[in-house]
Coordinates of C-alpha atoms and ligand atoms in Angstrom, one line a residue:
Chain U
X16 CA 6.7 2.7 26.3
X17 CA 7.0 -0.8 27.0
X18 CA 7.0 -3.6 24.4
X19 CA 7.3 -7.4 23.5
X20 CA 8.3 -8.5 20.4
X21 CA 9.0 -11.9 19.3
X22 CA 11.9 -11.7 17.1
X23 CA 13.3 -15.3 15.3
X24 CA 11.9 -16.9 18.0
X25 CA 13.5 -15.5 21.4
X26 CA 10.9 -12.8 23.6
X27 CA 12.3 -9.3 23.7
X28 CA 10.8 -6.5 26.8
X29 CA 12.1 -3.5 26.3
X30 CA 11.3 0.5 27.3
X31 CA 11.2 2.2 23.8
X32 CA 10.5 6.0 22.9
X33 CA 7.3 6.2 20.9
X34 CA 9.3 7.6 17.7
X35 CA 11.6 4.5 17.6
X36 CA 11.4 3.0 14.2
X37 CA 11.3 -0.9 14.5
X38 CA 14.2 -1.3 11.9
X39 CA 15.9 0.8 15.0
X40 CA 14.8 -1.4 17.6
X41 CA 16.0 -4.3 15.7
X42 CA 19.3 -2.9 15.2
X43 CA 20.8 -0.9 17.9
X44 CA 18.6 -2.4 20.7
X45 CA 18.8 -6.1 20.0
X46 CA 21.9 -6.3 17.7
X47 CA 19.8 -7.8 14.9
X48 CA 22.3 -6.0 12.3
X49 CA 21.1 -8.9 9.5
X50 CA 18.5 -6.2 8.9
X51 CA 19.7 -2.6 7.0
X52 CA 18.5 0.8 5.9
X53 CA 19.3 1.6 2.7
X54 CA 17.2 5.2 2.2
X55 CA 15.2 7.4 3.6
X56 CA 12.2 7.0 1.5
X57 CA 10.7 3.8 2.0
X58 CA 11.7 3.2 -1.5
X59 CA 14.4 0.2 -1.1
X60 CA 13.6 -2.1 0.5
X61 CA 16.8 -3.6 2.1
X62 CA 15.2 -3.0 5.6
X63 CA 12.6 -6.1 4.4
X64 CA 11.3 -8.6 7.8
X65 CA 7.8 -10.6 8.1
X66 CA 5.8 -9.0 10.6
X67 CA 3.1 -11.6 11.6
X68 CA 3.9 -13.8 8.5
X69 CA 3.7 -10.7 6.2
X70 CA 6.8 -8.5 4.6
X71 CA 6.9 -5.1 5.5
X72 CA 9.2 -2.2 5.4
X73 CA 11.1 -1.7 9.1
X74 CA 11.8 1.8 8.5
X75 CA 8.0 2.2 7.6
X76 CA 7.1 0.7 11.6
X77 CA 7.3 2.0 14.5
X78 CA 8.7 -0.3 17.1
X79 CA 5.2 0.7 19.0
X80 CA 3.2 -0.8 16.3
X81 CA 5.0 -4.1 16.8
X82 CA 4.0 -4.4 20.1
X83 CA 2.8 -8.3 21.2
X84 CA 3.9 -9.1 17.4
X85 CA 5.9 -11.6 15.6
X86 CA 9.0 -10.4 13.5
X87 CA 11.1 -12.6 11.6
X88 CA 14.2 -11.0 9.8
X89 CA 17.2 -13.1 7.9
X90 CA 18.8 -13.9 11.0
X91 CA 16.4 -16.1 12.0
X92 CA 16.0 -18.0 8.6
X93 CA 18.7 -20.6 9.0
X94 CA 17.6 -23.9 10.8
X95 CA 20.6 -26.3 12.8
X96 CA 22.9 -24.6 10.2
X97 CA 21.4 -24.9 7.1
X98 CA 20.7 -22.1 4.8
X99 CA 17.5 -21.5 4.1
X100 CA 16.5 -22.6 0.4
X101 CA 16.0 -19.3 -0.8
X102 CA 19.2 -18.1 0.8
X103 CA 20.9 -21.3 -0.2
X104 CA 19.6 -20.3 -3.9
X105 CA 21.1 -16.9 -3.9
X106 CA 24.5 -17.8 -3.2
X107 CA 24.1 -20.7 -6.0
X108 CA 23.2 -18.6 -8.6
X109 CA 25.9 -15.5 -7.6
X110 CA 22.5 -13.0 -6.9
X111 CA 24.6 -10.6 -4.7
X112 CA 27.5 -9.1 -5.2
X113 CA 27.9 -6.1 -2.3
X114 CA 25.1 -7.8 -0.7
X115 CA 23.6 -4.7 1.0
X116 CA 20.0 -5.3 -1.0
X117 CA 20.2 -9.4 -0.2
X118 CA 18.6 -9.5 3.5
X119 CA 15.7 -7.6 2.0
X120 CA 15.7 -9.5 -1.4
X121 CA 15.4 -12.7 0.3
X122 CA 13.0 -11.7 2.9
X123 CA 10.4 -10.2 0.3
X124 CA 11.6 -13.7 -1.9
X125 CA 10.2 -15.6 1.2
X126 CA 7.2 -13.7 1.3
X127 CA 6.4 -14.0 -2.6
X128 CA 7.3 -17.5 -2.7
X129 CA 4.4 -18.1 0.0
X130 CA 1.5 -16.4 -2.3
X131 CA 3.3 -17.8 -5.2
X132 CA 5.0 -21.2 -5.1
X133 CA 5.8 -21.3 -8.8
X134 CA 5.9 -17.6 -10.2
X135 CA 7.6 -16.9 -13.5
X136 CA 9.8 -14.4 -14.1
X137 CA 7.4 -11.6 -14.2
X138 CA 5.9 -12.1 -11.3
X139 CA 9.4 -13.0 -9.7
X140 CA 10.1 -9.0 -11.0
X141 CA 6.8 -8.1 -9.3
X142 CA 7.2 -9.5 -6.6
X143 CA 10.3 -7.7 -5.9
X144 CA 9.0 -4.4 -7.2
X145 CA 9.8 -2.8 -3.7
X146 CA 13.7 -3.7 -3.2
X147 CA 16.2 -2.1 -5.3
X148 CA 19.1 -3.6 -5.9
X149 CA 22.3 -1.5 -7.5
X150 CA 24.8 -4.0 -8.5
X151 CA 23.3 -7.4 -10.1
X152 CA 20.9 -5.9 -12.6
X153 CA 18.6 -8.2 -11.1
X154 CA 19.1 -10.9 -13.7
X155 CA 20.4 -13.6 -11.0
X156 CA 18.3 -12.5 -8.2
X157 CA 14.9 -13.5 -10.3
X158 CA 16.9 -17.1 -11.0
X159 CA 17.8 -17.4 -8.1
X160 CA 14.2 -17.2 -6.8
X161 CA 13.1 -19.5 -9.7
X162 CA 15.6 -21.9 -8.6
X163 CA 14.6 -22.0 -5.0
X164 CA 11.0 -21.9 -6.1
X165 CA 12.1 -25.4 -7.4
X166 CA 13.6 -26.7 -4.3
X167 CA 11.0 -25.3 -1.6
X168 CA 7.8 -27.6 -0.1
X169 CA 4.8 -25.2 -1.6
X170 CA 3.8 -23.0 1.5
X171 CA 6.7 -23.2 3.0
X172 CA 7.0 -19.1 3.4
X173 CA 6.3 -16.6 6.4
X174 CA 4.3 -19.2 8.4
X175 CA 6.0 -21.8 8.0
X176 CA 9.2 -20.2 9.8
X177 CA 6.8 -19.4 13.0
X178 CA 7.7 -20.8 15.8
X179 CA 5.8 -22.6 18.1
X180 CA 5.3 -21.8 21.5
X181 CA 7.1 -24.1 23.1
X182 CA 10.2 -23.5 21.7
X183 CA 9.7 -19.9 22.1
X184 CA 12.0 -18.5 24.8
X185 CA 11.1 -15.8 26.6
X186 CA 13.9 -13.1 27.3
X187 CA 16.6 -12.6 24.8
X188 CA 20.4 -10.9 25.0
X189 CA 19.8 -7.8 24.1
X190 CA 16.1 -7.4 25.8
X191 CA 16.2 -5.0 28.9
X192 CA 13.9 -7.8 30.8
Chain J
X11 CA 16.6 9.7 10.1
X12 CA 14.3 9.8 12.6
X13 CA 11.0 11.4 13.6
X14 CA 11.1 13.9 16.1
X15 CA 9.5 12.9 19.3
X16 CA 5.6 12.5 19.7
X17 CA 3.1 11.1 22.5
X18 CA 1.8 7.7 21.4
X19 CA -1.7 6.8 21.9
X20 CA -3.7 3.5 20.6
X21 CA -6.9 3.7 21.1
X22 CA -9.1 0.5 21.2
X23 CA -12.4 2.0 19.6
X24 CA -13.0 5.1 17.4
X25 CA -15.1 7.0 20.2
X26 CA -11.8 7.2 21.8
X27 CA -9.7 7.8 19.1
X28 CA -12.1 10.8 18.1
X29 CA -11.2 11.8 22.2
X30 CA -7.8 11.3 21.7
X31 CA -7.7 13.7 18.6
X32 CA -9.9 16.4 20.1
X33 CA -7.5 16.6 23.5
X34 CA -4.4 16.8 21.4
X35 CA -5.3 19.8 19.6
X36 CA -4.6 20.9 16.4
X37 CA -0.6 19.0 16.0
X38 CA -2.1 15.8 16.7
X39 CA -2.1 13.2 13.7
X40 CA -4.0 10.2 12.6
X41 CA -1.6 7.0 11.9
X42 CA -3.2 4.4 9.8
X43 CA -0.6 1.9 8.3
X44 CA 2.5 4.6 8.3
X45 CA 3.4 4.3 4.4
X46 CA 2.9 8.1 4.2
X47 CA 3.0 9.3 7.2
X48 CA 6.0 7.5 8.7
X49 CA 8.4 8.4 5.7
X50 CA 6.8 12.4 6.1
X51 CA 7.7 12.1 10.1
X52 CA 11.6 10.7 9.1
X53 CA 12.0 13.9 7.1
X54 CA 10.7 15.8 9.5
X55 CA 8.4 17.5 6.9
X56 CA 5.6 17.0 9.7
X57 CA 6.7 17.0 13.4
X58 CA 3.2 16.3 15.4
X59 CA 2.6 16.6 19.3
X60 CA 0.8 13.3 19.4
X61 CA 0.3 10.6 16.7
X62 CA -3.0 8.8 17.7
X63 CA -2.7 4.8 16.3
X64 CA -5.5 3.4 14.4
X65 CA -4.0 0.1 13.9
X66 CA -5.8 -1.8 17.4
X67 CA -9.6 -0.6 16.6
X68 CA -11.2 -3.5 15.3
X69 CA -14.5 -2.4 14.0
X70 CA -12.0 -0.4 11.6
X71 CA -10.9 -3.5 9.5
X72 CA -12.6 -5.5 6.8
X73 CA -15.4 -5.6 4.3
X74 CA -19.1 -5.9 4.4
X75 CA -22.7 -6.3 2.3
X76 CA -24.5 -3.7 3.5
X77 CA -27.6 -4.2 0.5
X78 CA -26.7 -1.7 -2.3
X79 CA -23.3 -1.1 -1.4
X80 CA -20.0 -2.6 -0.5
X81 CA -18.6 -0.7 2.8
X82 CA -14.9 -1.0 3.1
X83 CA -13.4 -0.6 6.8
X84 CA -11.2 2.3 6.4
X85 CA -8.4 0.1 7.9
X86 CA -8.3 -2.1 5.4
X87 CA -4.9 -2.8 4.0
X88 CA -4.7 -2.5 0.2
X89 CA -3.6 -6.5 0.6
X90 CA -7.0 -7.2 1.9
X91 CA -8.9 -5.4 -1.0
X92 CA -6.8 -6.6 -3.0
X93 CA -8.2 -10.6 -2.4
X94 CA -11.4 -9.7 -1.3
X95 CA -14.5 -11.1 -2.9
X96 CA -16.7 -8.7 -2.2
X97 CA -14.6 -6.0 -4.0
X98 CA -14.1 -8.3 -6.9
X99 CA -17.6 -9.1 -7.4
X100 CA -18.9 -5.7 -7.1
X101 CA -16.2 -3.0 -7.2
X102 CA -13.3 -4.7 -9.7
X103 CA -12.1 -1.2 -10.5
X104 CA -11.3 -1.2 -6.9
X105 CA -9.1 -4.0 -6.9
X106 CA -7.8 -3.1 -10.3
X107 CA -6.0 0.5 -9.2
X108 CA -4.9 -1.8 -5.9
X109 CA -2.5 -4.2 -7.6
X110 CA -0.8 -1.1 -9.1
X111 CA -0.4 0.6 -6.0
X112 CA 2.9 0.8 -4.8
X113 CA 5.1 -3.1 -3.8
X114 CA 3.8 -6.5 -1.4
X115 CA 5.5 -4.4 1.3
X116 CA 3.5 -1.3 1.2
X117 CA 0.3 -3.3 0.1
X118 CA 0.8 -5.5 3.5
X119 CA 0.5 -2.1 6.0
X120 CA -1.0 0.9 3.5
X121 CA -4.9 1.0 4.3
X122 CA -7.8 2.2 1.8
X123 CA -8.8 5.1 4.0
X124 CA -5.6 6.2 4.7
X125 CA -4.6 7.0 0.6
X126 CA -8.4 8.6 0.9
X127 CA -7.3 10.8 4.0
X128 CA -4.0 11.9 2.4
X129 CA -5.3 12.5 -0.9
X130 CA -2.3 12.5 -2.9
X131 CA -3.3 13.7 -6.4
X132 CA -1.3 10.8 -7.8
X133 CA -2.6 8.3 -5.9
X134 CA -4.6 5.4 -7.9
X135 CA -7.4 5.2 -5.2
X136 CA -9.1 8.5 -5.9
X137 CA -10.1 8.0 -8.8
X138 CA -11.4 4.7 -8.8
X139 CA -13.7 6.0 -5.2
X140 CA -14.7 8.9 -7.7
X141 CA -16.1 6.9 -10.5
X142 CA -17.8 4.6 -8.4
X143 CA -19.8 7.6 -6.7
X144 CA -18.3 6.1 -3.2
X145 CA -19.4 7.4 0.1
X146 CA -17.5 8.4 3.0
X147 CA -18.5 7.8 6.7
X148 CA -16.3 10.0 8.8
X149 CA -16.9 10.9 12.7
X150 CA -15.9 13.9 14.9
X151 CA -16.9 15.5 17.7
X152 CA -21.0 15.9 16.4
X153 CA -21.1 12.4 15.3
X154 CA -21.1 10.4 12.3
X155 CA -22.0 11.9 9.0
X156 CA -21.9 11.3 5.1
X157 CA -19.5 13.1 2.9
X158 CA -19.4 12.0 -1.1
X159 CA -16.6 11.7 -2.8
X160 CA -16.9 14.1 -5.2
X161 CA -17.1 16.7 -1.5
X162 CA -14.2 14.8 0.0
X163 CA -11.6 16.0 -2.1
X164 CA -10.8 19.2 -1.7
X165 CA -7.5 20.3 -3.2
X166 CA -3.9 19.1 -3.1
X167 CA -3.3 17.0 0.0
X168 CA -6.6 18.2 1.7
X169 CA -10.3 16.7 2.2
X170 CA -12.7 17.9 4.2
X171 CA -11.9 15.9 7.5
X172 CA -11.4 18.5 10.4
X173 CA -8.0 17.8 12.2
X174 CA -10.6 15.5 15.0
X175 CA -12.6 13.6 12.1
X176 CA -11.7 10.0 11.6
X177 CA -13.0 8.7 8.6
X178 CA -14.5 5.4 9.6
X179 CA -15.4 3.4 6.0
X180 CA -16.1 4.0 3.1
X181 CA -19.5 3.0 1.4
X182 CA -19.1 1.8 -2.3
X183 CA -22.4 1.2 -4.7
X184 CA -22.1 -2.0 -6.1
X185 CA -21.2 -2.4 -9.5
X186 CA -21.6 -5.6 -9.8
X187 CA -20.9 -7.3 -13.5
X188 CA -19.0 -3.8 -14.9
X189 CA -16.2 -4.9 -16.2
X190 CA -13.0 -2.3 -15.2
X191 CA -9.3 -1.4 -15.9
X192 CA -7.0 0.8 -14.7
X193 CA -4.6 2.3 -16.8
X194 CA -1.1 3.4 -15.0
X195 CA 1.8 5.6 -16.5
X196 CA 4.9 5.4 -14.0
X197 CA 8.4 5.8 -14.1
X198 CA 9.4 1.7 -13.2
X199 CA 11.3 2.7 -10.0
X200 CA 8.4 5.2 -8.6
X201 CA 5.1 3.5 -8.8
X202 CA 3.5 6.6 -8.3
X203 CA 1.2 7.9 -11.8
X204 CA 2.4 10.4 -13.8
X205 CA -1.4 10.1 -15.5
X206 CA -3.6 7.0 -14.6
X207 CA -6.8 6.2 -16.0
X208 CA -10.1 4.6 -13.6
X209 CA -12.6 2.8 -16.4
X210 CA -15.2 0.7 -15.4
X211 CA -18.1 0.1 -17.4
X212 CA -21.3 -2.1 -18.3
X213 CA -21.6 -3.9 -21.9
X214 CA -25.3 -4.7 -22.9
X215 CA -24.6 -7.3 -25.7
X216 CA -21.9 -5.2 -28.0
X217 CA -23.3 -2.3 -26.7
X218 CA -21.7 0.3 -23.7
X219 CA -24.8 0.3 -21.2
X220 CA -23.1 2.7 -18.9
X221 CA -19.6 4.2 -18.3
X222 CA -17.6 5.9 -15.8
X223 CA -14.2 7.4 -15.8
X224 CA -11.9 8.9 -13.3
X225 CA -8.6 10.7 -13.8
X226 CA -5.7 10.3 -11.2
X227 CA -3.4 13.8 -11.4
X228 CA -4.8 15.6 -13.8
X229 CA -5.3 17.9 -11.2
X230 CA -5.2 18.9 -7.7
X231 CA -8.4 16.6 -6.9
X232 CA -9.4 13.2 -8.9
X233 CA -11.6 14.2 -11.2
X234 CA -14.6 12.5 -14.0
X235 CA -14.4 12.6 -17.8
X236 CA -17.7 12.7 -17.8
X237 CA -17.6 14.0 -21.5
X238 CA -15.8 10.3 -22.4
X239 CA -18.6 8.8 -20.6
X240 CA -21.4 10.4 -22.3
X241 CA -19.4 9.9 -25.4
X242 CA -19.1 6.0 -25.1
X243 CA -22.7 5.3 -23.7
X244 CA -25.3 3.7 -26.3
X245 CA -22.6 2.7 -28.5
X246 CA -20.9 -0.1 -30.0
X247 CA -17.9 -0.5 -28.1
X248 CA -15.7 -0.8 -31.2
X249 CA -12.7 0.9 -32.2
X250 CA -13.4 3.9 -33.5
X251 CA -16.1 4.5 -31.1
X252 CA -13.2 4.4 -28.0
X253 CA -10.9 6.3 -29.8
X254 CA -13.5 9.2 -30.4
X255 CA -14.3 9.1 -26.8
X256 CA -11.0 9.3 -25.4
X257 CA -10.2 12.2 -27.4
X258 CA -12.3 14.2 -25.0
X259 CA -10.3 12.9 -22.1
X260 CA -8.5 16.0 -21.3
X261 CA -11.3 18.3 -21.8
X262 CA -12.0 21.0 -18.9
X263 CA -8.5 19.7 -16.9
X264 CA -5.5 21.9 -15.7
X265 CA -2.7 19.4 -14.5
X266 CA -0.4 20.4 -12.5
X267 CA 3.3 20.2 -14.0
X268 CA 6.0 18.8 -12.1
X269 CA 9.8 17.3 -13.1
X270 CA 7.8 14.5 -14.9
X271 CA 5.4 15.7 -16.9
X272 CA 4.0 19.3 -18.3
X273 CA 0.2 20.1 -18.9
X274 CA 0.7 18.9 -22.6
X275 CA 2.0 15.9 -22.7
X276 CA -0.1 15.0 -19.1
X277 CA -3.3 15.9 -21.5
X278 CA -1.9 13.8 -24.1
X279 CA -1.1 10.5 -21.9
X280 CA -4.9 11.2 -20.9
X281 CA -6.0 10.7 -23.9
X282 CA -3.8 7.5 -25.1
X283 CA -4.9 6.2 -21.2
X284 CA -8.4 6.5 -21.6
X285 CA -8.3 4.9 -24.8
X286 CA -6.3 2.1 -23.3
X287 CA -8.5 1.4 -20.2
X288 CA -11.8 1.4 -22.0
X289 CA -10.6 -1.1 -24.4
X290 CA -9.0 -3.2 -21.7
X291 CA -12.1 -3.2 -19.9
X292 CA -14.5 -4.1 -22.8
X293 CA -11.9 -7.3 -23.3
X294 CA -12.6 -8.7 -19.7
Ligands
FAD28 C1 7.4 3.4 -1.7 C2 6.0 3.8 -1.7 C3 5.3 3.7 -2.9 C4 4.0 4.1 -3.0 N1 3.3 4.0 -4.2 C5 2.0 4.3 -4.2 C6 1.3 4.2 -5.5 O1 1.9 3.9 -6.5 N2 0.0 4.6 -5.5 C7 -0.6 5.0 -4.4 O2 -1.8 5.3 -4.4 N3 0.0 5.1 -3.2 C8 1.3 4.7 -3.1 N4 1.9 4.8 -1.9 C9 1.2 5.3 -0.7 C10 0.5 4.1 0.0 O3 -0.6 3.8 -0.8 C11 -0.1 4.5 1.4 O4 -0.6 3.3 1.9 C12 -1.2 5.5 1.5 O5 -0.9 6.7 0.8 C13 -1.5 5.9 2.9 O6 -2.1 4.9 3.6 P1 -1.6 4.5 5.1 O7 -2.7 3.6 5.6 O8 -0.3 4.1 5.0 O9 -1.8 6.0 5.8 P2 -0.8 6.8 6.8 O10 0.5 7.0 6.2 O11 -0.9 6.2 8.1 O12 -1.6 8.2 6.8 C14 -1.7 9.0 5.7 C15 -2.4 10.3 6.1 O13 -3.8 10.1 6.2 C16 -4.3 10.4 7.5 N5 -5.2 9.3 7.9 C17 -5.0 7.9 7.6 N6 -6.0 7.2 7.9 C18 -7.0 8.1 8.4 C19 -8.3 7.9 8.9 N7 -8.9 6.7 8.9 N8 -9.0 9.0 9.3 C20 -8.4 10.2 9.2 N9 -7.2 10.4 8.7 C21 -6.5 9.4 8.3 C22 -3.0 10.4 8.4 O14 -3.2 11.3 9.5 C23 -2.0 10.9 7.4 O15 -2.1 12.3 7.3 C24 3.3 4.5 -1.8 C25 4.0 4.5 -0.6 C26 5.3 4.1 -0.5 C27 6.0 4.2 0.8
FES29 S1 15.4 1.5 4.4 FE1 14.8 1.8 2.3 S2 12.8 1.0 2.4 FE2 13.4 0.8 4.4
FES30 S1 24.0 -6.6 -4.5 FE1 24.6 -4.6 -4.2 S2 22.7 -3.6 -4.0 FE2 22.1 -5.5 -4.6

């Protein structure tokens, strides 16, 4: 099947097979590594984008269902070389330490921050409920998203990072049109 | 992993969809938001011909007055119930069991209908559809018909949709002013309930006006404690009032056992639940 999917921005076309899972697509079709697969349960949560503005599981989409969507994964969260806040706040306050959970920690972070511009730390914990870290015992990760709570224009979540149409491109390395 | 191969359809209305089904034959399979079905496919513990895609049929999505009752598209996400007004003002228990279910991630794609179509016996939307007598609109081949939810569930895994039915929405009586609680038992890194308690009820000065109770896996099918209900109704809600109700909790159920929990101690967290959810929902 044929598809489009905006991902951080650039237009990608590409002949998919129907079964493809859109954490797939991401990965071995348009080199978008940023974003992993840590189970086969839809349990961790590593494999965390925004799919129109909202987080959601890429192992738990097919590529199919993304069709003429919007995907934003960490990638595309840096703007003219800056770190994101969030991801800016996670290196502050030592939140990783192999780093396989963080793309999805901070893309779910995003995503709570936007329903919640000033949560405390339970609903930091919450709000995380659905990415499993094993290393950092979480302690840092829910500072970390107080501190960039701190340091973040309220709204400033899923939305915010949509581009707009004109500086959209259309065909992307990686797309097969 | 990945799911063995299928033939992709996404219908734009449910006329076709019910089509689509009813060419594919019995190994075709419905896809609402994929939280069940897509980790199910990438064990390969289900490996269907065709997988025929809800998510494009608009009249599927969002919720409506409709007079008596609340109707709830059955493509709903649990996100959408979660904030909606209508479910809050008439249906709270509703809402209630949907913060619990599952993270943000799966809230954002799982729908209402599909948890009603797979009919997990642990999942926390059974019971709460149960003990709000909720009505479900399903179409086939002969039309559209209405199926309670008490006929609905049929046993582990299994309702009464026929492998072409598409259940459509989902009709809820309002129950508008009961106050409600639902009472959860998880491990903290599987949100799915061990035991989990539906209670919503309606206070008439001190006094429990009505009551109804549903039970999420205390067996094969959500079921009512309709002895707790009759025990609680025309009473002060104190104390000892709730605690002698809940005490009937268990009555008349056969759980199933599994690595978490046998039939005694399931019967006894039904029991501490109940207690728990009534008094929760009495304080607001
Ligand atoms: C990590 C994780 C944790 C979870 N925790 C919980 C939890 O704590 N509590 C809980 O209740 N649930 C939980 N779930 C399940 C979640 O609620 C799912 O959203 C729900 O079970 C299925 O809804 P869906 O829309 O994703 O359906 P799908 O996965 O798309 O479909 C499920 C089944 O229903 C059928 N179906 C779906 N919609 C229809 C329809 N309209 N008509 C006919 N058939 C249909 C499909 O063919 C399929 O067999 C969890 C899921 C995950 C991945
Ligand atoms: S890879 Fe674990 S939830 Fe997606
Ligand atoms: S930092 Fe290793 S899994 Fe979270």
């Amino acid at each position: 099947m044929r598809i489009t999917v905006t991902v951080d921005g650039t237009g990608y076309t590409d002949e998919v097979e129907p079964r493809t899972l859109l954490v797939h697509h991401l990965r071995e079709k348009l080199g978008k590594t940023g974003t992993v697969v840590g189970c086969d349960t839809s349990n961790c949560g590593a494999c965390t984008v925004h799919l129109n503005g909202q987080s959601v599981k890429s192992c738990s989409v097919l590529a199919v269902q993304a069709d003429g969507c919007e995907v934003t994964t960490v990638e595309g969260l840096a703007r003219d070389g800056q770190l994101h806040p969030v991801q800016q706040a996670f290196r502050d306050n030592h939140a990783l330490q192999c780093g396989f959970c963080t793309p999805g920690m901070i893309m779910q972070s995003i995503d709570l921050l936007a329903d919640n511009p000033d949560p405390d730390e339970e609903a930091v914990r919450e709000g995380l409920e659905g990415n499993l870290c094993r290393c950092t015992g979480y302690q840092n990760i829910v500072r970390a998203v107080r501190d960039a709570a701190g340091h973040m224009r309220p709204g400033a979540g899923p939305e915010a990072e949509q581009v707009s149409d004109a500086e959209r491109t259309t065909t992307g390395v990686g797309g097969d049109a | 992993m990945i799911p063995a191969p299928f033939d992709y359809v996404a219908p734009s209305t449910v006329d076709e969809a019910v089509r689509a089904l009813a060419d594919a034959g019995e190994d075709a399979k419905v896809l609402a938001g994929g939280q069940s079905l897509l980790p199910v496919l990438r064990m390969r513990l289900a490996a269907p011909t065709t997988v025929v895609d809800l998510g494009k049929i608009g009249e599927l999505k969002g919720v409506r007055d409709e007079g008596d009752a609340v109707v709830i598209g059955a493509m709903t996400t649990h996100y959408d119930v979660q904030r909606d007004p209508l479910v809050h003002d008439h249906a709270l228990l509703l809402a209630r069991a949907t913060d619990t279910v599952a993270d943000p991630q799966v809230r954002h794609r799982g729908t209402f209908g599909g948890s009603l179509a797979h009919a997990d016996p642990a999942g926390d939307l059974l019971a709460p559809a149960l003990a709000l007598d909720a009505e479900m609109v399903v179409q086939g081949t002969g039309g559209r018909r209405t199926v309670s939810a008490a006929e609905f569930f049929q046993d582990f895994f299994t309702t009464s949709l026929a492998p072409e039915d598409i259940l459509v929405e989902v009709r809820v009586p309002k129950h508008t002013g009961w106050s409600a609680h639902y009472e959860k038992f998880n491990r903290v890194a599987q949100a799915w309930s061990m035991v989990a308690v539906a209670a919503t009820v309606r206070a008439e000065g001190g006094t429990i006006a009505e009551a109804r109770i549903g039970l999420t896996n205390m067996a094969s099918i959500p079921v009512r404690a309709t002895a707790v209900e009759q025990a609680l109704v025309g009473r002060s809600a104190d104390a000892e009032t709730i605690r002698a109700a809940a005490e009937h909790a268990a009555e008349g159920t056969s759980p199933t056992v599994d690595g978490n929990a046998d039939v005694e101690y399931r019967q006894h967290l039904a029991k501490v639940l109940t207690g728990r959810a009534v008094e929760s929902a009495m304080a607001g």
